[in-house]
């Protein structure tokens, strides 16, 4: 006799994929990214108290920026990926460094998300980092939801703000919620989609269900709730919005053609629920990625994934690192043998880690859209692909032409081996790019931010016992070159030998001393192509 047999529904691969959303928040520092992250985690029940998410931004007033970075590295392992569940949806929020010197890290992280929330401070509008990060999203057609923050403060007129964002970022917006006044007289937001009103009571945190349905804006309840004048303004605003903005179309958003807009105040937890509800309804499920041989769909039976970030452990005695892998297709299983394509060999992972909010746990399986941490003793480089045996490489994780350069000078010849190893591994992590000059074999470091030079010097000393100093080199840009005619390419490399180097993969790189020198080289050599990102189609 069998009593009480319960059949637990085991989700299919496709169901697991459909219930996942992997995204990042992009913002200029101080727009409220840490605050919003925390509120989202609170809604997801992943944390219980405010203040649990540590800001990973580098405070301006610290005595030494790079010591602060060291401290922050500890924090940023914990906040690299924050997974949480909300209404049955598994959400993976990937953190991006706030400091602009680490912009490349952010660019790479954006290769692992399927959509982003772009945060804008209502008083500041579009800021430089917002602009740069949006460009990166545009390169990959990443769908963007806009959240306009800090409505509890005086800011720009919302109509002007929308116009500024549309013009400056060249995107089409569709407001889905609308603020009623702002600053001291901020009354709340009206949800244009659900036709409901959420009233703002300063000092009182918004709860999950404090919104009031107002299907008809002419309903007198509105006047009672926010006062006649504000009700009138809202009615006028909504009329203008309906006339000025086409109806929101989810498909257009998924194709990155339009961006829905929400308004709120993250610190007051206001408008965040609307944002999150809107997000889970429209944001894309995990998407496929392109490889050098074919498109990979998430529901391909075979597992595949790529490494987009490598994080060195903080313990200098152990040179272990964590490689962050985005799963693209199939199911990842612990202890199963996978194929490391670049190294052309099999690998097993006994302790793959999943990140749920602040906790790290060993996982037995993971699905497309998930990020897992793999303990790594220098086997991985950024961009590496893991498969079930197929020889293919994911694309779209380029390096960008660096803008700051220095010669590396070995200060301790007895430690040359350590120095080389350190430089090799730190540049594998993506801290900077390493070039070797063709004529004299001198090593040149290239970065996008000045802080990285200090970080490398400090980490070489503490993790590899090697010391280096820097010598200035006057360079404007390093760019990869290619040419359909191999003889012409060889001639160019020969002629420009003093300005040539190789990158870590042995590819030729032209070091331009000035914008003018680059322009001249381009004009005089029309067959040679100059590339500003490392990934390009070989002729
Ligand atoms: P970031 O990660 O994007 O750099 O920003 P973060 O969340 O650290 O927020 C930057 C500042 O803006 C913080 O103030 C934060 O409290 C404030 N803030 C965030 N959201 C809102 C909002 O909706 N309204 C208002 N008025 N302020 C907001 P801080 O003084 O720099 O830090 P703290 O001492 O308050 O933590």
XYZ file of C-alpha atoms and ligand atoms in Angstrom:
575
model
C 0.000 0.000 0.000
C 1.360 3.363 -0.934
C 0.156 6.255 1.088
C 0.776 9.868 0.384
C 2.988 9.785 -2.651
C 3.729 13.367 -3.590
C 4.887 14.153 -7.014
C 7.053 17.217 -6.863
C 7.061 18.871 -10.223
C 10.622 18.902 -11.467
C 11.007 21.911 -13.667
C 12.095 21.384 -17.222
C 15.120 23.205 -18.625
C 12.819 25.540 -20.515
C 10.796 26.338 -17.361
C 14.003 27.031 -15.441
C 15.134 29.406 -18.184
C 11.811 31.212 -18.420
C 11.738 31.971 -14.706
C 15.117 33.707 -14.709
C 16.090 37.320 -15.285
C 19.684 38.496 -15.201
C 20.332 42.212 -15.141
C 22.583 45.032 -13.981
C 22.020 48.577 -12.784
C 23.905 51.284 -14.631
C 24.302 54.721 -13.140
C 26.651 57.593 -12.635
C 28.146 57.403 -9.101
C 25.825 58.793 -6.435
C 22.630 58.348 -8.430
C 21.548 55.761 -5.836
C 22.644 52.378 -7.226
C 23.598 50.904 -3.844
C 20.386 52.177 -2.303
C 18.205 50.782 -5.065
C 20.033 47.437 -4.968
C 19.316 47.192 -1.285
C 15.634 47.978 -1.690
C 15.286 45.400 -4.445
C 16.897 42.808 -2.192
C 14.552 43.789 0.640
C 11.536 43.229 -1.621
C 12.987 39.914 -2.657
C 13.328 38.970 1.024
C 17.016 38.356 0.398
C 18.046 40.724 3.175
C 16.105 41.768 6.225
C 17.657 45.042 7.228
C 18.615 48.232 5.507
C 22.338 48.901 5.385
C 23.195 45.288 4.623
C 24.532 46.040 1.166
C 27.838 47.778 1.398
C 28.552 50.383 -1.160
C 31.414 49.354 -3.392
C 32.146 52.852 -4.443
C 35.423 54.422 -3.620
C 34.749 57.295 -1.307
C 36.298 60.515 -2.403
C 37.646 61.425 0.994
C 39.726 58.320 1.704
C 43.421 58.952 2.181
C 44.624 56.452 -0.342
C 42.429 55.371 -3.176
C 44.133 52.083 -3.821
C 44.058 50.973 -0.193
C 40.369 51.662 -0.351
C 40.188 49.509 -3.452
C 41.828 46.680 -1.564
C 39.199 46.991 1.136
C 36.475 47.193 -1.451
C 37.688 44.075 -3.230
C 36.450 42.084 -0.249
C 33.071 43.673 -0.469
C 32.786 43.356 -4.180
C 33.248 39.574 -4.156
C 30.146 39.412 -2.002
C 28.162 41.826 -4.135
C 29.348 40.687 -7.569
C 26.178 38.704 -8.071
C 23.106 39.038 -5.949
C 20.505 36.390 -6.590
C 17.027 36.579 -5.136
C 13.517 35.273 -5.730
C 10.534 37.535 -6.275
C 7.065 36.240 -7.168
C 8.515 32.977 -8.416
C 11.118 34.680 -10.595
C 14.791 33.995 -9.988
C 16.511 37.339 -10.361
C 20.276 37.679 -10.755
C 21.490 41.203 -10.182
C 25.076 41.747 -11.297
C 26.946 44.533 -9.619
C 29.124 46.959 -11.499
C 31.937 48.996 -9.981
C 31.015 52.584 -9.345
C 34.433 54.131 -9.937
C 34.979 55.293 -13.493
C 38.548 53.973 -13.527
C 36.968 50.539 -13.420
C 34.719 51.209 -16.377
C 36.169 48.260 -18.277
C 35.091 45.907 -15.511
C 31.631 47.319 -15.876
C 31.664 46.902 -19.648
C 32.586 43.260 -19.243
C 29.907 42.660 -16.642
C 27.379 44.077 -19.068
C 28.210 41.237 -21.473
C 26.747 38.835 -18.914
C 23.365 40.533 -18.387
C 20.235 40.360 -20.515
C 18.841 43.755 -19.596
C 19.674 46.793 -17.485
C 17.982 49.324 -15.248
C 19.429 52.760 -15.836
C 19.247 55.021 -12.838
C 19.043 58.784 -13.228
C 19.181 61.403 -10.502
C 16.211 63.708 -11.155
C 18.230 66.794 -10.273
C 21.302 65.873 -12.329
C 19.775 64.283 -15.389
C 22.142 62.570 -17.824
C 25.729 62.402 -16.469
C 28.980 61.287 -18.164
C 29.004 57.708 -16.852
C 25.357 57.246 -17.818
C 26.263 58.202 -21.339
C 29.264 55.846 -21.588
C 27.454 52.884 -20.081
C 24.476 53.329 -22.320
C 26.819 53.220 -25.324
C 27.980 49.794 -24.166
C 24.361 48.622 -23.881
C 23.675 49.951 -27.340
C 26.550 47.885 -28.784
C 24.755 44.759 -27.668
C 21.123 45.883 -28.059
C 20.488 45.408 -24.369
C 16.947 46.397 -23.324
C 16.935 49.301 -20.858
C 14.400 50.298 -18.191
C 14.873 53.833 -16.821
C 14.325 54.671 -13.143
C 14.352 58.354 -12.285
C 15.406 58.617 -8.664
C 15.351 61.079 -5.761
C 11.903 62.534 -6.445
C 11.785 63.528 -2.767
C 14.286 66.232 -3.738
C 13.809 69.236 -5.967
C 14.762 68.191 -9.479
C 14.223 69.007 -13.101
C 10.731 69.169 -14.553
C 9.819 65.566 -15.552
C 8.856 66.534 -19.106
C 12.200 68.326 -19.520
C 14.001 65.343 -18.050
C 12.429 62.937 -20.517
C 13.367 65.239 -23.352
C 16.942 65.554 -22.085
C 17.327 61.774 -21.770
C 15.853 61.132 -25.203
C 18.044 63.742 -26.852
C 21.304 63.124 -25.022
C 21.159 59.357 -25.095
C 19.348 59.033 -28.395
C 16.716 56.656 -27.038
C 12.922 56.632 -27.179
C 11.155 56.703 -23.845
C 7.740 55.517 -22.711
C 6.804 56.712 -19.203
C 4.936 53.980 -17.335
C 4.597 55.931 -14.110
C 4.381 59.634 -13.473
C 5.393 61.790 -10.500
C 3.001 64.132 -8.775
C 5.142 67.147 -7.924
C 8.562 66.629 -6.335
C 10.827 67.722 -3.499
C 9.009 69.017 -0.431
C 5.628 68.801 -2.134
C 6.158 65.344 -3.674
C 2.797 63.578 -3.502
C 3.489 60.245 -5.102
C 3.485 58.433 -8.418
C 0.659 57.470 -10.701
C 1.082 54.152 -12.440
C -0.006 54.788 -16.009
C 0.055 51.117 -16.863
C -2.021 49.743 -14.001
C -3.890 53.008 -13.433
C -3.187 53.173 -9.740
C -1.862 55.796 -7.407
C 0.781 55.398 -4.741
C 0.750 58.240 -2.269
C 4.011 59.400 -0.762
C 4.053 60.012 2.974
C 7.437 61.392 3.999
C 9.029 59.341 6.726
C 6.687 56.445 6.115
C 8.174 53.675 4.031
C 6.088 52.376 1.180
C 4.784 48.895 1.801
C 3.998 46.207 -0.671
C 0.374 47.106 -1.133
C -0.283 50.719 -0.448
C -1.272 51.654 -3.958
C -4.833 52.667 -4.670
C -6.516 51.763 -7.885
C -7.801 54.802 -9.744
C -9.122 53.625 -13.070
C -10.699 56.958 -13.910
C -8.586 60.030 -13.311
C -11.756 62.142 -13.085
C -12.773 60.198 -10.009
C -13.076 62.635 -7.093
C -11.078 60.264 -4.848
C -7.967 61.596 -6.541
C -8.694 65.158 -5.375
C -9.222 63.911 -1.836
C -5.994 61.982 -1.822
C -3.599 64.542 -3.276
C -5.539 67.827 -3.299
C -7.412 69.511 -6.113
C -4.476 71.414 -7.604
C -2.210 68.413 -7.861
C -5.064 66.299 -9.187
C -5.644 68.869 -11.905
C -1.974 68.943 -12.846
C -1.862 65.153 -12.974
C -4.904 65.033 -15.261
C -3.257 67.567 -17.585
C 0.074 65.750 -17.501
C -1.509 62.412 -18.319
C -3.380 63.997 -21.204
C -0.108 65.410 -22.553
C 1.651 62.086 -22.078
C -1.056 60.171 -23.876
C -0.902 62.609 -26.767
C 2.894 62.794 -26.884
C 3.997 59.205 -26.304
C 2.833 56.142 -28.198
C 1.547 53.225 -26.141
C 4.317 51.119 -24.624
C 5.066 48.035 -26.693
C 6.921 45.259 -24.908
C 8.333 43.868 -28.137
C 9.909 47.225 -28.959
C 11.468 47.312 -25.514
C 12.842 43.775 -25.964
C 14.405 44.871 -29.220
C 16.001 47.811 -27.367
C 14.048 50.303 -29.426
C 12.184 51.957 -26.561
C 12.780 52.271 -22.826
C 9.996 52.382 -20.255
C 10.421 54.940 -17.474
C 9.533 54.720 -13.781
C 9.848 57.458 -11.177
C 10.546 57.086 -7.478
C 12.774 57.557 -4.502
C 14.968 54.599 -3.728
C 15.979 55.758 -0.268
C 12.311 56.045 0.701
C 11.556 52.718 -0.934
C 9.138 54.582 -3.082
C 8.287 53.489 -6.616
C 10.592 50.502 -6.196
C 7.785 47.944 -6.086
C 6.347 49.341 -9.321
C 9.781 49.129 -10.861
C 10.315 45.545 -9.735
C 6.834 44.439 -10.799
C 7.315 46.109 -14.164
C 10.730 44.517 -14.457
C 9.588 40.938 -13.849
C 6.740 41.393 -16.264
C 8.687 42.730 -19.203
C 12.417 42.064 -18.777
C 13.803 39.348 -21.035
C 14.489 35.809 -19.911
C 18.080 34.632 -20.468
C 19.109 35.123 -24.049
C 21.480 33.217 -26.233
C 24.903 34.411 -27.282
C 27.009 34.297 -30.428
C 30.085 32.116 -30.841
C 32.651 31.997 -33.595
C 30.806 29.105 -35.198
C 27.086 29.530 -34.426
C 24.369 31.089 -32.305
C 23.770 29.333 -29.014
C 20.235 29.263 -27.639
C 19.675 28.967 -23.909
C 17.577 25.832 -24.379
C 20.304 24.011 -26.286
C 20.583 20.718 -24.428
C 24.338 20.970 -23.994
C 25.833 23.180 -21.352
C 27.933 26.192 -22.378
C 29.103 29.357 -20.664
C 31.767 32.040 -20.626
C 33.984 33.737 -18.058
C 33.374 37.481 -17.872
C 35.139 38.369 -14.665
C 37.993 37.029 -12.566
C 38.410 38.011 -8.983
C 41.567 37.352 -7.025
C 41.123 36.129 -3.519
C 42.088 38.437 -0.752
C 44.325 35.972 1.003
C 47.818 36.602 -0.393
C 48.988 33.151 0.753
C 46.599 31.448 -1.621
C 46.705 32.467 -5.170
C 43.194 31.185 -5.754
C 40.859 33.216 -7.784
C 37.182 33.078 -8.548
C 36.181 33.012 -12.192
C 32.630 34.201 -12.761
C 30.907 32.173 -15.419
C 27.671 33.117 -17.123
C 25.726 30.052 -18.162
C 24.456 30.454 -21.704
C 22.854 27.098 -22.460
C 21.945 23.737 -20.963
C 22.327 22.661 -17.373
C 25.558 23.015 -15.436
C 26.268 20.165 -13.039
C 28.759 19.920 -10.239
C 31.574 17.375 -10.749
C 30.702 16.805 -14.380
C 33.518 16.916 -16.875
C 33.501 20.040 -19.036
C 35.709 21.226 -21.858
C 37.911 24.303 -21.487
C 38.109 25.324 -25.129
C 41.179 27.592 -25.080
C 43.196 25.108 -23.060
C 41.822 22.185 -25.038
C 41.255 20.018 -21.984
C 38.623 18.718 -19.628
C 37.892 20.189 -16.211
C 35.653 19.302 -13.276
C 34.371 21.648 -10.630
C 33.744 20.248 -7.190
C 32.780 23.510 -5.503
C 30.902 25.713 -7.937
C 29.378 28.590 -6.028
C 26.036 30.272 -6.444
C 25.362 33.682 -5.045
C 22.132 34.332 -3.220
C 22.198 37.869 -1.888
C 24.965 37.848 0.693
C 25.433 34.105 0.844
C 27.658 31.903 -1.189
C 26.629 28.273 -1.493
C 27.991 25.296 -3.313
C 25.475 24.366 -5.985
C 24.795 21.057 -7.666
C 23.249 22.548 -10.742
C 22.695 25.893 -12.406
C 20.812 27.121 -15.458
C 21.103 29.665 -18.269
C 21.167 33.197 -16.907
C 22.793 32.033 -13.665
C 26.259 33.138 -12.699
C 28.461 30.672 -10.894
C 31.797 31.208 -9.239
C 34.493 28.665 -10.126
C 37.558 28.387 -7.933
C 40.465 28.798 -10.233
C 44.187 28.443 -9.948
C 45.059 30.514 -12.998
C 43.343 28.354 -15.574
C 41.001 31.026 -16.791
C 41.229 34.245 -18.719
C 38.404 36.659 -19.281
C 36.399 35.533 -22.284
C 37.122 31.791 -21.872
C 34.444 29.360 -22.972
C 33.378 26.102 -21.280
C 31.340 23.536 -23.197
C 30.432 19.848 -23.159
C 33.086 19.215 -25.780
C 32.234 21.481 -28.687
C 35.075 23.695 -29.891
C 33.605 27.161 -29.997
C 34.295 30.545 -28.438
C 31.771 33.075 -27.246
C 32.160 36.480 -28.777
C 31.307 39.897 -27.478
C 33.744 40.198 -24.585
C 36.194 42.594 -26.181
C 39.007 44.578 -24.692
C 38.848 48.273 -25.356
C 41.772 50.337 -26.604
C 43.425 51.667 -23.457
C 44.169 55.347 -23.107
C 46.838 55.531 -20.421
C 50.213 53.866 -20.814
C 53.374 53.270 -18.810
C 56.541 51.246 -19.263
C 57.033 48.646 -16.559
C 60.452 48.781 -14.900
C 61.582 45.773 -12.902
C 62.967 47.048 -9.613
C 64.209 43.719 -8.344
C 66.014 41.633 -11.003
C 66.098 38.668 -8.606
C 62.315 38.533 -8.841
C 61.935 38.728 -12.608
C 60.014 35.459 -12.744
C 57.570 36.609 -10.095
C 57.117 39.938 -11.826
C 56.336 38.302 -15.148
C 53.968 35.839 -13.567
C 52.238 38.612 -11.623
C 51.840 40.784 -14.691
C 50.538 37.832 -16.668
C 47.955 36.882 -14.066
C 46.835 40.376 -13.142
C 46.288 41.220 -16.769
C 44.371 37.904 -17.186
C 42.063 39.291 -14.543
C 41.538 42.317 -16.729
C 43.071 44.851 -14.343
C 45.032 46.290 -17.281
C 46.316 45.251 -20.698
C 49.862 44.165 -21.333
C 51.758 44.903 -24.535
C 55.275 43.927 -25.496
C 57.148 46.322 -27.747
C 58.493 44.818 -30.901
C 61.930 46.400 -31.065
C 63.153 46.177 -27.493
C 60.736 43.746 -25.809
C 59.847 46.309 -23.192
C 56.581 45.761 -21.406
C 53.917 48.444 -21.591
C 50.807 48.509 -19.420
C 47.706 50.124 -20.819
C 44.635 51.030 -18.767
C 41.482 53.063 -18.948
C 41.966 54.556 -15.479
C 45.021 55.865 -13.625
C 44.225 53.938 -10.449
C 44.986 50.612 -12.050
C 48.707 51.409 -12.164
C 48.740 51.762 -8.392
C 46.609 48.662 -7.959
C 49.041 46.591 -10.040
C 52.114 47.904 -8.220
C 50.535 47.193 -4.873
C 49.277 43.748 -5.783
C 52.584 42.716 -7.401
C 54.249 43.479 -4.101
C 51.718 41.873 -1.799
C 50.760 38.834 -3.867
C 53.917 38.112 -5.898
C 56.721 39.757 -3.864
C 57.789 41.561 -6.989
C 58.368 45.245 -7.305
C 58.006 47.475 -10.253
C 58.106 51.137 -10.999
C 56.837 52.956 -14.046
C 58.380 55.118 -16.703
C 56.274 57.415 -18.736
C 55.630 56.699 -22.378
C 53.938 59.218 -24.508
C 51.138 57.405 -26.292
C 47.716 58.397 -27.435
C 46.143 55.031 -28.276
C 46.906 51.402 -28.882
C 44.882 49.798 -31.628
C 44.714 46.377 -33.156
C 45.416 46.192 -36.868
C 44.358 43.869 -39.658
C 44.607 43.673 -43.436
C 43.234 41.290 -46.040
C 46.614 41.379 -47.775
C 49.025 39.648 -45.398
C 52.065 41.022 -47.221
C 50.841 44.585 -46.750
C 50.252 43.881 -43.077
C 53.787 42.495 -42.693
C 55.208 45.547 -44.528
C 53.326 47.927 -42.274
C 54.574 46.111 -39.170
C 58.112 46.224 -40.530
C 57.956 49.932 -41.456
C 56.411 50.927 -38.163
C 58.505 48.553 -36.043
C 59.243 51.286 -33.496
C 55.556 51.823 -32.973
C 54.510 48.194 -32.892
C 53.830 45.863 -30.023
C 52.026 42.589 -29.483
C 49.149 42.013 -27.091
C 48.983 39.041 -24.740
C 47.688 36.801 -27.491
C 50.523 37.782 -29.810
C 48.378 39.970 -32.025
C 49.912 43.074 -33.613
C 49.054 46.402 -31.982
C 49.899 49.829 -33.328
C 50.965 52.341 -30.695
C 49.978 55.785 -31.884
C 51.855 58.671 -30.292
C 49.178 61.220 -31.075
C 45.815 61.614 -32.719
C 47.685 63.108 -35.630
C 50.062 60.137 -35.932
C 47.095 57.788 -35.967
C 45.347 59.830 -38.604
C 48.477 59.898 -40.762
C 48.948 56.150 -40.435
C 45.317 55.619 -41.433
C 45.566 57.957 -44.417
C 48.835 56.562 -45.721
C 47.756 52.958 -45.318
C 44.187 52.757 -46.555
C 44.281 48.953 -46.721
C 45.163 48.552 -43.075
C 42.242 48.545 -40.669
C 42.709 50.075 -37.217
C 40.461 48.621 -34.513
C 39.586 50.179 -31.174
C 38.199 47.044 -29.634
C 40.062 43.755 -29.608
C 37.247 41.815 -31.185
C 36.876 42.337 -34.897
C 36.319 40.259 -37.979
C 39.640 39.114 -39.401
C 39.961 39.981 -43.066
P 25.633 54.984 -5.769
O 25.719 53.573 -5.277
O 24.911 55.115 -7.076
O 26.911 55.721 -5.799
O 24.687 55.818 -4.776
P 24.185 55.507 -3.301
O 23.109 54.483 -3.289
O 25.351 55.304 -2.407
O 23.485 56.903 -3.024
C 24.166 58.123 -3.082
C 23.519 59.091 -2.122
O 22.189 59.386 -2.566
C 23.372 58.536 -0.708
O 23.506 59.621 0.185
C 21.945 58.031 -0.697
O 21.391 57.994 0.608
C 21.266 59.090 -1.529
N 20.005 58.630 -2.131
C 19.740 57.474 -2.774
N 18.451 57.444 -3.178
C 17.891 58.606 -2.777
C 16.584 59.150 -2.883
O 15.656 58.577 -3.412
N 16.404 60.395 -2.333
C 17.392 61.082 -1.709
N 17.106 62.269 -1.198
N 18.629 60.585 -1.580
C 18.885 59.365 -2.111
P 24.867 59.942 0.934
O 24.598 61.112 1.795
O 25.985 60.021 -0.049
O 25.140 58.653 1.730
P 24.400 58.125 3.018
O 25.205 58.678 4.115
O 22.973 58.637 2.986
O 24.495 56.657 2.855
